[in-house]
Amino acid sequence: MSSTERPALIKPSLNEAQAGELVGRLYGLKVSSVQPMPSYIDQNFRIQVSETQGSGDRSNSYVLKVLNTADSKDADLVEVQTRIMMFLNKKGFPSPTPIPTIDGRIMSLETIEQGTDDRQYMVRLLTYLPGIPMAKLTLDHRTFYNVGRTIAQMDEILHEEFRHPTMKSLHREEFMWSLSNIHLLERYLQEMEEGDTRSIVEQVIQLFKEKILPNLGKFRESIIHGDCNDYNILLEPVDSSADVMVEDPGLARPHPEFRISGILDFGDMSHGCLVYELAISMAYLMIESADPIGLSSHTIAGFESVIPLMEEERGAVFTLVLCRFAQSLVMARHSILLYPENEEYLTITAVKGWKRMHQLWELGKEAVERIWFNTAKSY
């Protein structure tokens, strides 16, 4: 999404009947139910189908994803993101894959009535993946390690093997959610209340400019997912009979072991620094954790089991984690002003994210890094 385009003008607002009509017309599926799903700037529906129009296939679930009008204009970007999902799935990663339209397309630009206007939206129907969002589970160090290892494996194989004619579209120089563009938050700071949180955000932005920006040329780059957060990672128990909902993290009973069953939402994919992928994931995985700093150190260990960090990259992780917290908090506030009806979803990260940011800031870089890297070294 262009940093200059107003989000208020671009989020789709299809009703359930329109979603069902698209699935029937484009994919030849007989829709039995349409259920809206939470979303940020796109619109998602869970589609239950009873059969295809003519073959009588068994019931199945899909996700209809309707992209915002800005991203819908960038067909090359949507194409390469979709091809990456297909590539990763073939390599054994649990990523969604597109269902082809009746005439064989993996995406379709559709003109859809929105109020008194007609707008164009890029539409895809994706496979529905099973699992529970990581944010809803109480987890131990094994899952945090496995997430770090998996995202590193994903980035490594993309760097080494993925090629596509539209790859250049992943160089998203003005992309608001790139950690390289943390300075773009300054235009929204006036929307935050004066106080400690805004002061920390301002200092984090300055810290990035002084300590990270001059060293960006030393960081290794690759295609990165860019949003492996605790709602975009789905888990399922290795033992299907395990009690997965551990309500009290203080209980003595052991945690069940989980496998990653889904990696969702490739809309923030870009060509960026490998260390960004790690820092972004760590920030989100810390939010719901009872031991955010201790457990996130295992994510570093998992990542480094595949891609060992260079000295400059290690030294940047602390600041980059703070940068992602700052982005999430500032943009949540901005989006709430535009979409007050979506406040509950938009504040999922912000409710606890600011506490984690304060915690990191107060402990300081040296103390936090000591925990992170001593644990990682123990592996």
C-alpha atoms as a printed R data frame, in Angstrom:
    type eleno elety resid chain resno       x       y       z
1   ATOM     1    CA   MET     A     1   0.000   0.000   0.000
2   ATOM     2    CA   SER     A     2   1.370   3.409  -0.882
3   ATOM     3    CA   SER     A     3   2.272   5.490   2.150
4   ATOM     4    CA   THR     A     4   0.523   8.468   0.588
5   ATOM     5    CA   GLU     A     5  -2.825   6.794  -0.066
6   ATOM     6    CA   ARG     A     6  -5.520   7.238   2.571
7   ATOM     7    CA   PRO     A     7  -6.519   3.884   4.080
8   ATOM     8    CA   ALA     A     8 -10.065   5.233   4.608
9   ATOM     9    CA   LEU     A     9 -10.607   4.986   0.870
10  ATOM    10    CA   ILE     A    10  -9.283   1.531   0.204
11  ATOM    11    CA   LYS     A    11 -10.667  -1.143   2.557
12  ATOM    12    CA   PRO     A    12 -13.321  -3.357   0.903
13  ATOM    13    CA   SER     A    13 -16.763  -3.626   2.483
14  ATOM    14    CA   LEU     A    14 -18.457  -6.472   0.635
15  ATOM    15    CA   ASN     A    15 -21.512  -8.064   2.163
16  ATOM    16    CA   GLU     A    16 -21.941 -11.814   2.504
17  ATOM    17    CA   ALA     A    17 -24.153 -12.070  -0.568
18  ATOM    18    CA   GLN     A    18 -21.510 -10.393  -2.726
19  ATOM    19    CA   ALA     A    19 -18.835 -12.741  -1.362
20  ATOM    20    CA   GLY     A    20 -20.969 -15.791  -2.105
21  ATOM    21    CA   GLU     A    21 -21.748 -14.562  -5.612
22  ATOM    22    CA   LEU     A    22 -18.047 -14.139  -6.382
23  ATOM    23    CA   VAL     A    23 -17.236 -17.680  -5.286
24  ATOM    24    CA   GLY     A    24 -20.055 -19.185  -7.317
25  ATOM    25    CA   ARG     A    25 -19.351 -17.174 -10.446
26  ATOM    26    CA   LEU     A    26 -15.551 -17.308 -10.457
27  ATOM    27    CA   TYR     A    27 -14.895 -20.762  -9.029
28  ATOM    28    CA   GLY     A    28 -17.962 -22.795  -9.863
29  ATOM    29    CA   LEU     A    29 -18.557 -23.706  -6.231
30  ATOM    30    CA   LYS     A    30 -21.919 -24.088  -4.531
31  ATOM    31    CA   VAL     A    31 -21.704 -21.940  -1.397
32  ATOM    32    CA   SER     A    32 -23.447 -23.197   1.725
33  ATOM    33    CA   SER     A    33 -22.255 -20.510   4.181
34  ATOM    34    CA   VAL     A    34 -20.252 -17.280   4.266
35  ATOM    35    CA   GLN     A    35 -18.628 -16.115   7.489
36  ATOM    36    CA   PRO     A    36 -16.745 -12.782   7.776
37  ATOM    37    CA   MET     A    37 -13.271 -13.102   9.291
38  ATOM    38    CA   PRO     A    38 -11.191 -10.479  11.132
39  ATOM    39    CA   SER     A    39  -8.968  -8.390   8.897
40  ATOM    40    CA   TYR     A    40  -6.806  -5.277   8.908
41  ATOM    41    CA   ILE     A    41  -6.951  -3.528   5.549
42  ATOM    42    CA   ASP     A    42  -8.269  -6.313   3.307
43  ATOM    43    CA   GLN     A    43 -11.492  -8.285   3.711
44  ATOM    44    CA   ASN     A    44 -11.635 -12.016   4.423
45  ATOM    45    CA   PHE     A    45 -14.494 -14.514   4.411
46  ATOM    46    CA   ARG     A    46 -14.557 -18.151   5.378
47  ATOM    47    CA   ILE     A    47 -16.467 -19.928   2.644
48  ATOM    48    CA   GLN     A    48 -18.121 -23.283   3.207
49  ATOM    49    CA   VAL     A    49 -19.114 -25.088   0.019
50  ATOM    50    CA   SER     A    50 -21.314 -28.128  -0.352
51  ATOM    51    CA   GLU     A    51 -20.281 -29.193  -3.837
52  ATOM    52    CA   THR     A    52 -19.005 -27.918  -7.129
53  ATOM    53    CA   GLN     A    53 -21.518 -26.937  -9.756
54  ATOM    54    CA   GLY     A    54 -21.584 -30.205 -11.603
55  ATOM    55    CA   SER     A    55 -19.182 -32.627  -9.931
56  ATOM    56    CA   GLY     A    56 -20.760 -33.038  -6.485
57  ATOM    57    CA   ASP     A    57 -17.486 -32.874  -4.535
58  ATOM    58    CA   ARG     A    58 -17.488 -33.133  -0.753
59  ATOM    59    CA   SER     A    59 -17.938 -30.122   1.483
60  ATOM    60    CA   ASN     A    60 -14.851 -28.012   2.069
61  ATOM    61    CA   SER     A    61 -13.753 -24.685   3.495
62  ATOM    62    CA   TYR     A    62 -11.888 -21.881   1.780
63  ATOM    63    CA   VAL     A    63 -10.886 -18.310   2.506
64  ATOM    64    CA   LEU     A    64 -12.037 -15.630   0.098
65  ATOM    65    CA   LYS     A    65  -9.553 -12.773   0.285
66  ATOM    66    CA   VAL     A    66 -10.547  -9.426  -1.207
67  ATOM    67    CA   LEU     A    67  -7.600  -7.034  -1.345
68  ATOM    68    CA   ASN     A    68  -7.789  -3.321  -0.676
69  ATOM    69    CA   THR     A    69  -8.017  -1.081  -3.724
70  ATOM    70    CA   ALA     A    70  -4.405   0.119  -3.480
71  ATOM    71    CA   ASP     A    71  -2.841  -3.355  -3.438
72  ATOM    72    CA   SER     A    72  -5.372  -4.480  -6.055
73  ATOM    73    CA   LYS     A    73  -3.752  -2.051  -8.475
74  ATOM    74    CA   ASP     A    74  -0.373  -3.774  -8.118
75  ATOM    75    CA   ALA     A    75  -0.989  -6.999 -10.019
76  ATOM    76    CA   ASP     A    76   2.716  -7.848 -10.157
77  ATOM    77    CA   LEU     A    77   3.007  -7.698  -6.363
78  ATOM    78    CA   VAL     A    78  -0.082  -9.855  -5.808
79  ATOM    79    CA   GLU     A    79   1.138 -12.292  -8.454
80  ATOM    80    CA   VAL     A    80   4.553 -12.801  -6.867
81  ATOM    81    CA   GLN     A    81   3.113 -13.087  -3.352
82  ATOM    82    CA   THR     A    82   0.726 -15.767  -4.569
83  ATOM    83    CA   ARG     A    83   3.465 -17.608  -6.438
84  ATOM    84    CA   ILE     A    84   5.568 -17.576  -3.273
85  ATOM    85    CA   MET     A    85   2.718 -19.168  -1.321
86  ATOM    86    CA   MET     A    86   2.462 -21.889  -3.954
87  ATOM    87    CA   PHE     A    87   6.250 -22.382  -4.000
88  ATOM    88    CA   LEU     A    88   6.492 -22.703  -0.218
89  ATOM    89    CA   ASN     A    89   3.593 -25.130  -0.086
90  ATOM    90    CA   LYS     A    90   5.338 -27.380  -2.597
91  ATOM    91    CA   LYS     A    91   8.470 -27.207  -0.441
92  ATOM    92    CA   GLY     A    92   6.547 -28.515   2.561
93  ATOM    93    CA   PHE     A    93   5.670 -25.290   4.386
94  ATOM    94    CA   PRO     A    94   2.030 -25.014   5.540
95  ATOM    95    CA   SER     A    95   1.078 -21.988   3.472
96  ATOM    96    CA   PRO     A    96  -2.314 -21.427   1.818
97  ATOM    97    CA   THR     A    97  -2.579 -22.013  -1.904
98  ATOM    98    CA   PRO     A    98  -4.944 -20.412  -4.410
99  ATOM    99    CA   ILE     A    99  -7.871 -22.228  -5.962
100 ATOM   100    CA   PRO     A   100  -7.883 -21.524  -9.709
101 ATOM   101    CA   THR     A   101 -10.883 -19.817 -11.234
102 ATOM   102    CA   ILE     A   102 -13.022 -21.640 -13.778
103 ATOM   103    CA   ASP     A   103 -10.723 -20.324 -16.514
104 ATOM   104    CA   GLY     A   104  -7.510 -21.177 -14.632
105 ATOM   105    CA   ARG     A   105  -6.437 -17.867 -13.052
106 ATOM   106    CA   ILE     A   106  -4.889 -17.697  -9.559
107 ATOM   107    CA   MET     A   107  -6.356 -14.218  -8.986
108 ATOM   108    CA   SER     A   108  -9.026 -12.072 -10.567
109 ATOM   109    CA   LEU     A   109  -9.534  -8.306 -10.684
110 ATOM   110    CA   GLU     A   110 -13.249  -7.725 -10.144
111 ATOM   111    CA   THR     A   111 -15.390  -4.598 -10.351
112 ATOM   112    CA   ILE     A   112 -17.696  -4.672  -7.329
113 ATOM   113    CA   GLU     A   113 -20.437  -2.284  -6.262
114 ATOM   114    CA   GLN     A   114 -19.644  -0.467  -3.024
115 ATOM   115    CA   GLY     A   115 -22.441   1.865  -2.027
116 ATOM   116    CA   THR     A   116 -22.927   4.310  -4.872
117 ATOM   117    CA   ASP     A   117 -19.554   3.497  -6.450
118 ATOM   118    CA   ASP     A   118 -18.005   0.634  -8.378
119 ATOM   119    CA   ARG     A   119 -14.495  -0.294  -7.259
120 ATOM   120    CA   GLN     A   120 -11.940  -2.779  -8.440
121 ATOM   121    CA   TYR     A   121 -10.653  -5.419  -6.050
122 ATOM   122    CA   MET     A   122  -8.222  -8.270  -6.570
123 ATOM   123    CA   VAL     A   123  -9.862 -11.495  -5.439
124 ATOM   124    CA   ARG     A   124  -8.329 -14.848  -4.495
125 ATOM   125    CA   LEU     A   125  -9.841 -18.010  -3.060
126 ATOM   126    CA   LEU     A   126  -7.332 -19.750  -0.783
127 ATOM   127    CA   THR     A   127  -7.233 -23.103   0.945
128 ATOM   128    CA   TYR     A   128  -8.405 -22.986   4.565
129 ATOM   129    CA   LEU     A   129  -5.731 -24.245   6.967
130 ATOM   130    CA   PRO     A   130  -6.567 -25.924  10.286
131 ATOM   131    CA   GLY     A   131  -5.096 -24.912  13.620
132 ATOM   132    CA   ILE     A   132  -5.239 -22.520  16.548
133 ATOM   133    CA   PRO     A   133  -3.552 -19.094  16.420
134 ATOM   134    CA   MET     A   134  -0.395 -19.080  18.497
135 ATOM   135    CA   ALA     A   135  -1.736 -16.110  20.480
136 ATOM   136    CA   LYS     A   136  -4.498 -18.237  21.993
137 ATOM   137    CA   LEU     A   137  -2.244 -20.907  23.511
138 ATOM   138    CA   THR     A   138   0.093 -21.140  26.469
139 ATOM   139    CA   LEU     A   139   3.353 -22.424  25.022
140 ATOM   140    CA   ASP     A   140   6.802 -23.478  26.135
141 ATOM   141    CA   HIS     A   141  10.250 -22.909  24.675
142 ATOM   142    CA   ARG     A   142   9.924 -25.689  22.072
143 ATOM   143    CA   THR     A   143   7.328 -23.821  20.040
144 ATOM   144    CA   PHE     A   144   9.251 -20.547  20.196
145 ATOM   145    CA   TYR     A   145  12.362 -22.371  18.969
146 ATOM   146    CA   ASN     A   146  10.443 -24.090  16.166
147 ATOM   147    CA   VAL     A   147   8.950 -20.797  14.978
148 ATOM   148    CA   GLY     A   148  12.406 -19.211  14.765
149 ATOM   149    CA   ARG     A   149  13.775 -22.221  12.921
150 ATOM   150    CA   THR     A   150  10.847 -22.407  10.503
151 ATOM   151    CA   ILE     A   151  10.905 -18.751   9.478
152 ATOM   152    CA   ALA     A   152  14.648 -18.969   8.897
153 ATOM   153    CA   GLN     A   153  14.203 -22.098   6.748
154 ATOM   154    CA   MET     A   154  11.464 -20.324   4.805
155 ATOM   155    CA   ASP     A   155  13.609 -17.264   4.123
156 ATOM   156    CA   GLU     A   156  16.639 -19.360   3.254
157 ATOM   157    CA   ILE     A   157  14.856 -21.431   0.627
158 ATOM   158    CA   LEU     A   158  13.225 -18.318  -0.864
159 ATOM   159    CA   HIS     A   159  16.628 -16.666  -1.155
160 ATOM   160    CA   GLU     A   160  18.270 -19.683  -2.706
161 ATOM   161    CA   GLU     A   161  15.597 -21.073  -5.002
162 ATOM   162    CA   PHE     A   162  12.637 -18.777  -5.684
163 ATOM   163    CA   ARG     A   163  12.687 -16.846  -8.927
164 ATOM   164    CA   HIS     A   164   9.847 -15.076 -10.748
165 ATOM   165    CA   PRO     A   165   9.629 -12.343 -13.416
166 ATOM   166    CA   THR     A   166   7.729  -9.997 -11.062
167 ATOM   167    CA   MET     A   167  10.161 -10.312  -8.120
168 ATOM   168    CA   LYS     A   168  11.217  -6.679  -8.474
169 ATOM   169    CA   SER     A   169   7.798  -5.640  -7.146
170 ATOM   170    CA   LEU     A   170   8.905  -6.901  -3.714
171 ATOM   171    CA   HIS     A   171  11.293  -3.945  -3.461
172 ATOM   172    CA   ARG     A   172   8.663  -1.820  -1.710
173 ATOM   173    CA   GLU     A   173  10.587   1.359  -0.974
174 ATOM   174    CA   GLU     A   174   7.663   3.301   0.514
175 ATOM   175    CA   PHE     A   175   6.003   0.377   2.299
176 ATOM   176    CA   MET     A   176   4.815   1.599   5.677
177 ATOM   177    CA   TRP     A   177   5.419  -1.740   7.424
178 ATOM   178    CA   SER     A   178   9.034  -2.124   6.335
179 ATOM   179    CA   LEU     A   179  11.338  -1.614   9.298
180 ATOM   180    CA   SER     A   180  13.541   0.441   6.989
181 ATOM   181    CA   ASN     A   181  10.729   3.010   6.909
182 ATOM   182    CA   ILE     A   182  10.330   3.539  10.644
183 ATOM   183    CA   HIS     A   183  10.797   7.266  10.027
184 ATOM   184    CA   LEU     A   184   7.425   7.352   8.206
185 ATOM   185    CA   LEU     A   185   5.746   7.033  11.614
186 ATOM   186    CA   GLU     A   186   6.626  10.640  12.346
187 ATOM   187    CA   ARG     A   187   3.694  11.873  10.252
188 ATOM   188    CA   TYR     A   188   1.272  10.080  12.615
189 ATOM   189    CA   LEU     A   189   2.827  10.903  15.991
190 ATOM   190    CA   GLN     A   190   0.491  13.842  16.543
191 ATOM   191    CA   GLU     A   191  -2.385  11.329  16.718
192 ATOM   192    CA   MET     A   192  -0.886   9.786  19.870
193 ATOM   193    CA   GLU     A   193  -1.464  11.225  23.323
194 ATOM   194    CA   GLU     A   194   1.449  12.989  24.989
195 ATOM   195    CA   GLY     A   195   3.144  10.763  27.549
196 ATOM   196    CA   ASP     A   196   5.721   8.051  28.161
197 ATOM   197    CA   THR     A   197   4.634   5.799  25.291
198 ATOM   198    CA   ARG     A   198   4.856   8.538  22.680
199 ATOM   199    CA   SER     A   199   8.206   9.623  24.143
200 ATOM   200    CA   ILE     A   200   9.598   6.091  23.822
201 ATOM   201    CA   VAL     A   201   8.346   5.827  20.232
202 ATOM   202    CA   GLU     A   202  10.068   9.104  19.363
203 ATOM   203    CA   GLN     A   203  13.318   7.892  20.937
204 ATOM   204    CA   VAL     A   204  13.098   4.542  19.148
205 ATOM   205    CA   ILE     A   205  12.735   6.304  15.800
206 ATOM   206    CA   GLN     A   206  15.780   8.430  16.607
207 ATOM   207    CA   LEU     A   207  17.719   5.358  17.734
208 ATOM   208    CA   PHE     A   208  17.003   3.675  14.411
209 ATOM   209    CA   LYS     A   209  18.216   6.718  12.496
210 ATOM   210    CA   GLU     A   210  21.445   6.891  14.499
211 ATOM   211    CA   LYS     A   211  22.349   3.250  15.089
212 ATOM   212    CA   ILE     A   212  20.634   1.119  12.425
213 ATOM   213    CA   LEU     A   213  20.247   3.224   9.295
214 ATOM   214    CA   PRO     A   214  24.009   3.808   8.783
215 ATOM   215    CA   ASN     A   215  24.616   0.031   8.994
216 ATOM   216    CA   LEU     A   216  21.823  -1.240   6.734
217 ATOM   217    CA   GLY     A   217  24.320  -1.985   3.976
218 ATOM   218    CA   LYS     A   218  25.950  -4.579   6.243
219 ATOM   219    CA   PHE     A   219  22.748  -6.585   6.740
220 ATOM   220    CA   ARG     A   220  21.983  -9.572   4.512
221 ATOM   221    CA   GLU     A   221  18.829  -9.300   2.426
222 ATOM   222    CA   SER     A   222  16.248 -11.753   1.151
223 ATOM   223    CA   ILE     A   223  12.547 -12.147   0.487
224 ATOM   224    CA   ILE     A   224  10.865 -12.039   3.886
225 ATOM   225    CA   HIS     A   225   7.325 -12.784   5.021
226 ATOM   226    CA   GLY     A   226   7.317  -9.599   7.109
227 ATOM   227    CA   ASP     A   227   4.389 -10.443   9.391
228 ATOM   228    CA   CYS     A   228   4.901 -13.804  11.132
229 ATOM   229    CA   ASN     A   229   2.866 -12.679  14.106
230 ATOM   230    CA   ASP     A   230   1.101 -14.781  16.720
231 ATOM   231    CA   TYR     A   231  -2.185 -14.700  14.778
232 ATOM   232    CA   ASN     A   232  -0.592 -15.557  11.439
233 ATOM   233    CA   ILE     A   233   1.006 -18.722  12.825
234 ATOM   234    CA   LEU     A   234  -1.395 -21.611  13.391
235 ATOM   235    CA   LEU     A   235  -0.552 -24.569  15.610
236 ATOM   236    CA   GLU     A   236  -1.926 -28.033  16.199
237 ATOM   237    CA   PRO     A   237  -0.859 -30.562  18.844
238 ATOM   238    CA   VAL     A   238   1.530 -33.316  17.832
239 ATOM   239    CA   ASP     A   239  -0.614 -35.594  20.010
240 ATOM   240    CA   SER     A   240  -4.210 -35.049  18.904
241 ATOM   241    CA   SER     A   241  -5.503 -36.126  22.326
242 ATOM   242    CA   ALA     A   242  -3.481 -33.498  24.196
243 ATOM   243    CA   ASP     A   243  -5.172 -30.816  26.297
244 ATOM   244    CA   VAL     A   244  -4.096 -27.802  24.239
245 ATOM   245    CA   MET     A   245  -5.809 -24.999  26.135
246 ATOM   246    CA   VAL     A   246  -3.609 -24.500  29.180
247 ATOM   247    CA   GLU     A   247  -5.381 -21.665  30.989
248 ATOM   248    CA   ASP     A   248  -2.947 -21.229  33.887
249 ATOM   249    CA   PRO     A   249   0.728 -21.000  32.914
250 ATOM   250    CA   GLY     A   250   1.617 -21.663  36.562
251 ATOM   251    CA   LEU     A   251   0.204 -25.178  36.504
252 ATOM   252    CA   ALA     A   252   2.722 -27.963  37.006
253 ATOM   253    CA   ARG     A   253   1.409 -30.168  34.228
254 ATOM   254    CA   PRO     A   254   3.609 -30.279  31.111
255 ATOM   255    CA   HIS     A   255   2.769 -28.289  28.024
256 ATOM   256    CA   PRO     A   256   1.749 -30.286  24.975
257 ATOM   257    CA   GLU     A   257   4.044 -30.246  21.969
258 ATOM   258    CA   PHE     A   258   2.819 -28.381  18.893
259 ATOM   259    CA   ARG     A   259   3.604 -28.352  15.208
260 ATOM   260    CA   ILE     A   260   3.084 -25.386  12.892
261 ATOM   261    CA   SER     A   261  -0.019 -26.118  10.804
262 ATOM   262    CA   GLY     A   262  -0.374 -22.787   9.023
263 ATOM   263    CA   ILE     A   263   1.577 -19.683   8.033
264 ATOM   264    CA   LEU     A   264  -0.898 -17.041   6.918
265 ATOM   265    CA   ASP     A   265  -1.130 -13.585   5.342
266 ATOM   266    CA   PHE     A   266   1.641 -12.984   2.839
267 ATOM   267    CA   GLY     A   267   0.471  -9.430   2.123
268 ATOM   268    CA   ASP     A   268   3.473  -7.824   3.848
269 ATOM   269    CA   MET     A   269   6.058  -9.786   1.877
270 ATOM   270    CA   SER     A   270   8.942  -7.709   0.651
271 ATOM   271    CA   HIS     A   271  12.609  -7.780  -0.174
272 ATOM   272    CA   GLY     A   272  14.209  -6.799   3.112
273 ATOM   273    CA   CYS     A   273  16.810  -7.612   5.730
274 ATOM   274    CA   LEU     A   274  16.830 -11.133   7.124
275 ATOM   275    CA   VAL     A   275  17.198  -9.808  10.657
276 ATOM   276    CA   TYR     A   276  13.914  -7.910  10.170
277 ATOM   277    CA   GLU     A   277  12.083 -11.240   9.897
278 ATOM   278    CA   LEU     A   278  13.477 -12.383  13.232
279 ATOM   279    CA   ALA     A   279  12.810  -9.087  15.024
280 ATOM   280    CA   ILE     A   280   9.240  -8.803  13.725
281 ATOM   281    CA   SER     A   281   8.390 -12.331  14.811
282 ATOM   282    CA   MET     A   282   9.989 -11.855  18.236
283 ATOM   283    CA   ALA     A   283   8.004  -8.687  18.890
284 ATOM   284    CA   TYR     A   284   4.662 -10.353  18.235
285 ATOM   285    CA   LEU     A   285   5.521 -13.616  20.000
286 ATOM   286    CA   MET     A   286   6.387 -11.651  23.148
287 ATOM   287    CA   ILE     A   287   2.948 -10.070  23.447
288 ATOM   288    CA   GLU     A   288   0.972 -12.940  24.975
289 ATOM   289    CA   SER     A   289   3.910 -14.697  26.634
290 ATOM   290    CA   ALA     A   290   4.178 -15.021  30.421
291 ATOM   291    CA   ASP     A   291   7.979 -14.813  30.035
292 ATOM   292    CA   PRO     A   292   8.374 -12.628  26.956
293 ATOM   293    CA   ILE     A   293  12.112 -12.028  27.090
294 ATOM   294    CA   GLY     A   294  13.062 -15.522  28.195
295 ATOM   295    CA   LEU     A   295  10.914 -17.372  25.678
296 ATOM   296    CA   SER     A   296  11.749 -15.080  22.757
297 ATOM   297    CA   SER     A   297  15.409 -15.970  23.252
298 ATOM   298    CA   HIS     A   298  14.514 -19.466  22.031
299 ATOM   299    CA   THR     A   299  13.185 -17.913  18.819
300 ATOM   300    CA   ILE     A   300  16.650 -16.446  18.273
301 ATOM   301    CA   ALA     A   301  18.174 -19.862  18.913
302 ATOM   302    CA   GLY     A   302  15.836 -21.486  16.399
303 ATOM   303    CA   PHE     A   303  16.556 -18.852  13.764
304 ATOM   304    CA   GLU     A   304  20.315 -19.106  14.301
305 ATOM   305    CA   SER     A   305  20.201 -22.892  13.968
306 ATOM   306    CA   VAL     A   306  19.577 -22.178  10.274
307 ATOM   307    CA   ILE     A   307  20.906 -18.643   9.713
308 ATOM   308    CA   PRO     A   308  23.537 -17.566  12.288
309 ATOM   309    CA   LEU     A   309  23.411 -13.811  12.788
310 ATOM   310    CA   MET     A   310  26.389 -11.646  11.966
311 ATOM   311    CA   GLU     A   311  27.719  -9.311  14.657
312 ATOM   312    CA   GLU     A   312  26.005  -6.224  13.183
313 ATOM   313    CA   GLU     A   313  22.691  -8.079  12.895
314 ATOM   314    CA   ARG     A   314  22.863  -9.289  16.494
315 ATOM   315    CA   GLY     A   315  23.516  -5.784  17.692
316 ATOM   316    CA   ALA     A   316  20.413  -4.529  15.869
317 ATOM   317    CA   VAL     A   317  17.812  -7.018  17.158
318 ATOM   318    CA   PHE     A   318  16.919  -5.092  20.324
319 ATOM   319    CA   THR     A   319  16.288  -1.826  18.478
320 ATOM   320    CA   LEU     A   320  14.432  -3.555  15.648
321 ATOM   321    CA   VAL     A   321  12.057  -5.313  18.055
322 ATOM   322    CA   LEU     A   322  11.292  -1.911  19.591
323 ATOM   323    CA   CYS     A   323  10.777  -0.517  16.079
324 ATOM   324    CA   ARG     A   324   8.119  -3.114  15.303
325 ATOM   325    CA   PHE     A   325   6.328  -2.365  18.576
326 ATOM   326    CA   ALA     A   326   6.421   1.327  17.664
327 ATOM   327    CA   GLN     A   327   5.019   0.661  14.182
328 ATOM   328    CA   SER     A   328   2.254  -1.534  15.530
329 ATOM   329    CA   LEU     A   329   1.190   0.926  18.228
330 ATOM   330    CA   VAL     A   330   1.261   4.069  16.090
331 ATOM   331    CA   MET     A   331  -0.482   2.484  13.106
332 ATOM   332    CA   ALA     A   332  -3.115   0.885  15.327
333 ATOM   333    CA   ARG     A   333  -3.957   4.294  16.717
334 ATOM   334    CA   HIS     A   334  -4.100   5.787  13.222
335 ATOM   335    CA   SER     A   335  -6.305   2.983  11.903
336 ATOM   336    CA   ILE     A   336  -8.729   3.208  14.841
337 ATOM   337    CA   LEU     A   337  -9.354   6.856  13.981
338 ATOM   338    CA   LEU     A   338 -10.248   5.751  10.443
339 ATOM   339    CA   TYR     A   339 -12.134   2.563  11.336
340 ATOM   340    CA   PRO     A   340 -13.592   2.913  14.844
341 ATOM   341    CA   GLU     A   341 -15.953   0.007  14.144
342 ATOM   342    CA   ASN     A   342 -12.898  -2.292  13.818
343 ATOM   343    CA   GLU     A   343 -11.270  -1.163  17.073
344 ATOM   344    CA   GLU     A   344 -11.354  -4.563  18.782
345 ATOM   345    CA   TYR     A   345  -9.320  -6.198  16.016
346 ATOM   346    CA   LEU     A   346  -6.982  -3.253  15.515
347 ATOM   347    CA   THR     A   347  -6.009  -3.142  19.199
348 ATOM   348    CA   ILE     A   348  -5.157  -6.848  19.550
349 ATOM   349    CA   THR     A   349  -1.455  -6.007  19.538
350 ATOM   350    CA   ALA     A   350  -1.667  -2.562  21.098
351 ATOM   351    CA   VAL     A   351  -3.398  -3.664  24.329
352 ATOM   352    CA   LYS     A   352  -0.315  -5.529  25.574
353 ATOM   353    CA   GLY     A   353   2.242  -4.350  23.053
354 ATOM   354    CA   TRP     A   354   2.882  -1.043  24.766
355 ATOM   355    CA   LYS     A   355   3.591  -2.879  28.033
356 ATOM   356    CA   ARG     A   356   6.187  -5.055  26.324
357 ATOM   357    CA   MET     A   357   7.779  -2.020  24.701
358 ATOM   358    CA   HIS     A   358   8.012  -0.273  28.088
359 ATOM   359    CA   GLN     A   359   9.453  -3.434  29.639
360 ATOM   360    CA   LEU     A   360  12.203  -3.705  27.034
361 ATOM   361    CA   TRP     A   361  12.968   0.001  27.178
362 ATOM   362    CA   GLU     A   362  13.264   0.030  30.971
363 ATOM   363    CA   LEU     A   363  15.480  -3.065  31.120
364 ATOM   364    CA   GLY     A   364  17.742  -1.705  28.411
365 ATOM   365    CA   LYS     A   365  19.686  -3.202  25.544
366 ATOM   366    CA   GLU     A   366  22.524  -4.736  27.550
367 ATOM   367    CA   ALA     A   367  20.330  -6.577  30.052
368 ATOM   368    CA   VAL     A   368  17.920  -7.891  27.427
369 ATOM   369    CA   GLU     A   369  20.679  -9.016  25.068
370 ATOM   370    CA   ARG     A   370  22.358 -10.879  27.922
371 ATOM   371    CA   ILE     A   371  19.222 -13.010  28.358
372 ATOM   372    CA   TRP     A   372  18.580 -13.416  24.640
373 ATOM   373    CA   PHE     A   373  22.032 -14.426  23.515
374 ATOM   374    CA   ASN     A   374  23.123 -16.432  26.568
375 ATOM   375    CA   THR     A   375  20.071 -18.638  26.041
376 ATOM   376    CA   ALA     A   376  20.712 -18.890  22.318
377 ATOM   377    CA   LYS     A   377  24.327 -19.797  23.037
378 ATOM   378    CA   SER     A   378  23.222 -22.652  25.305
379 ATOM   379    CA   TYR     A   379  21.983 -24.546  22.261
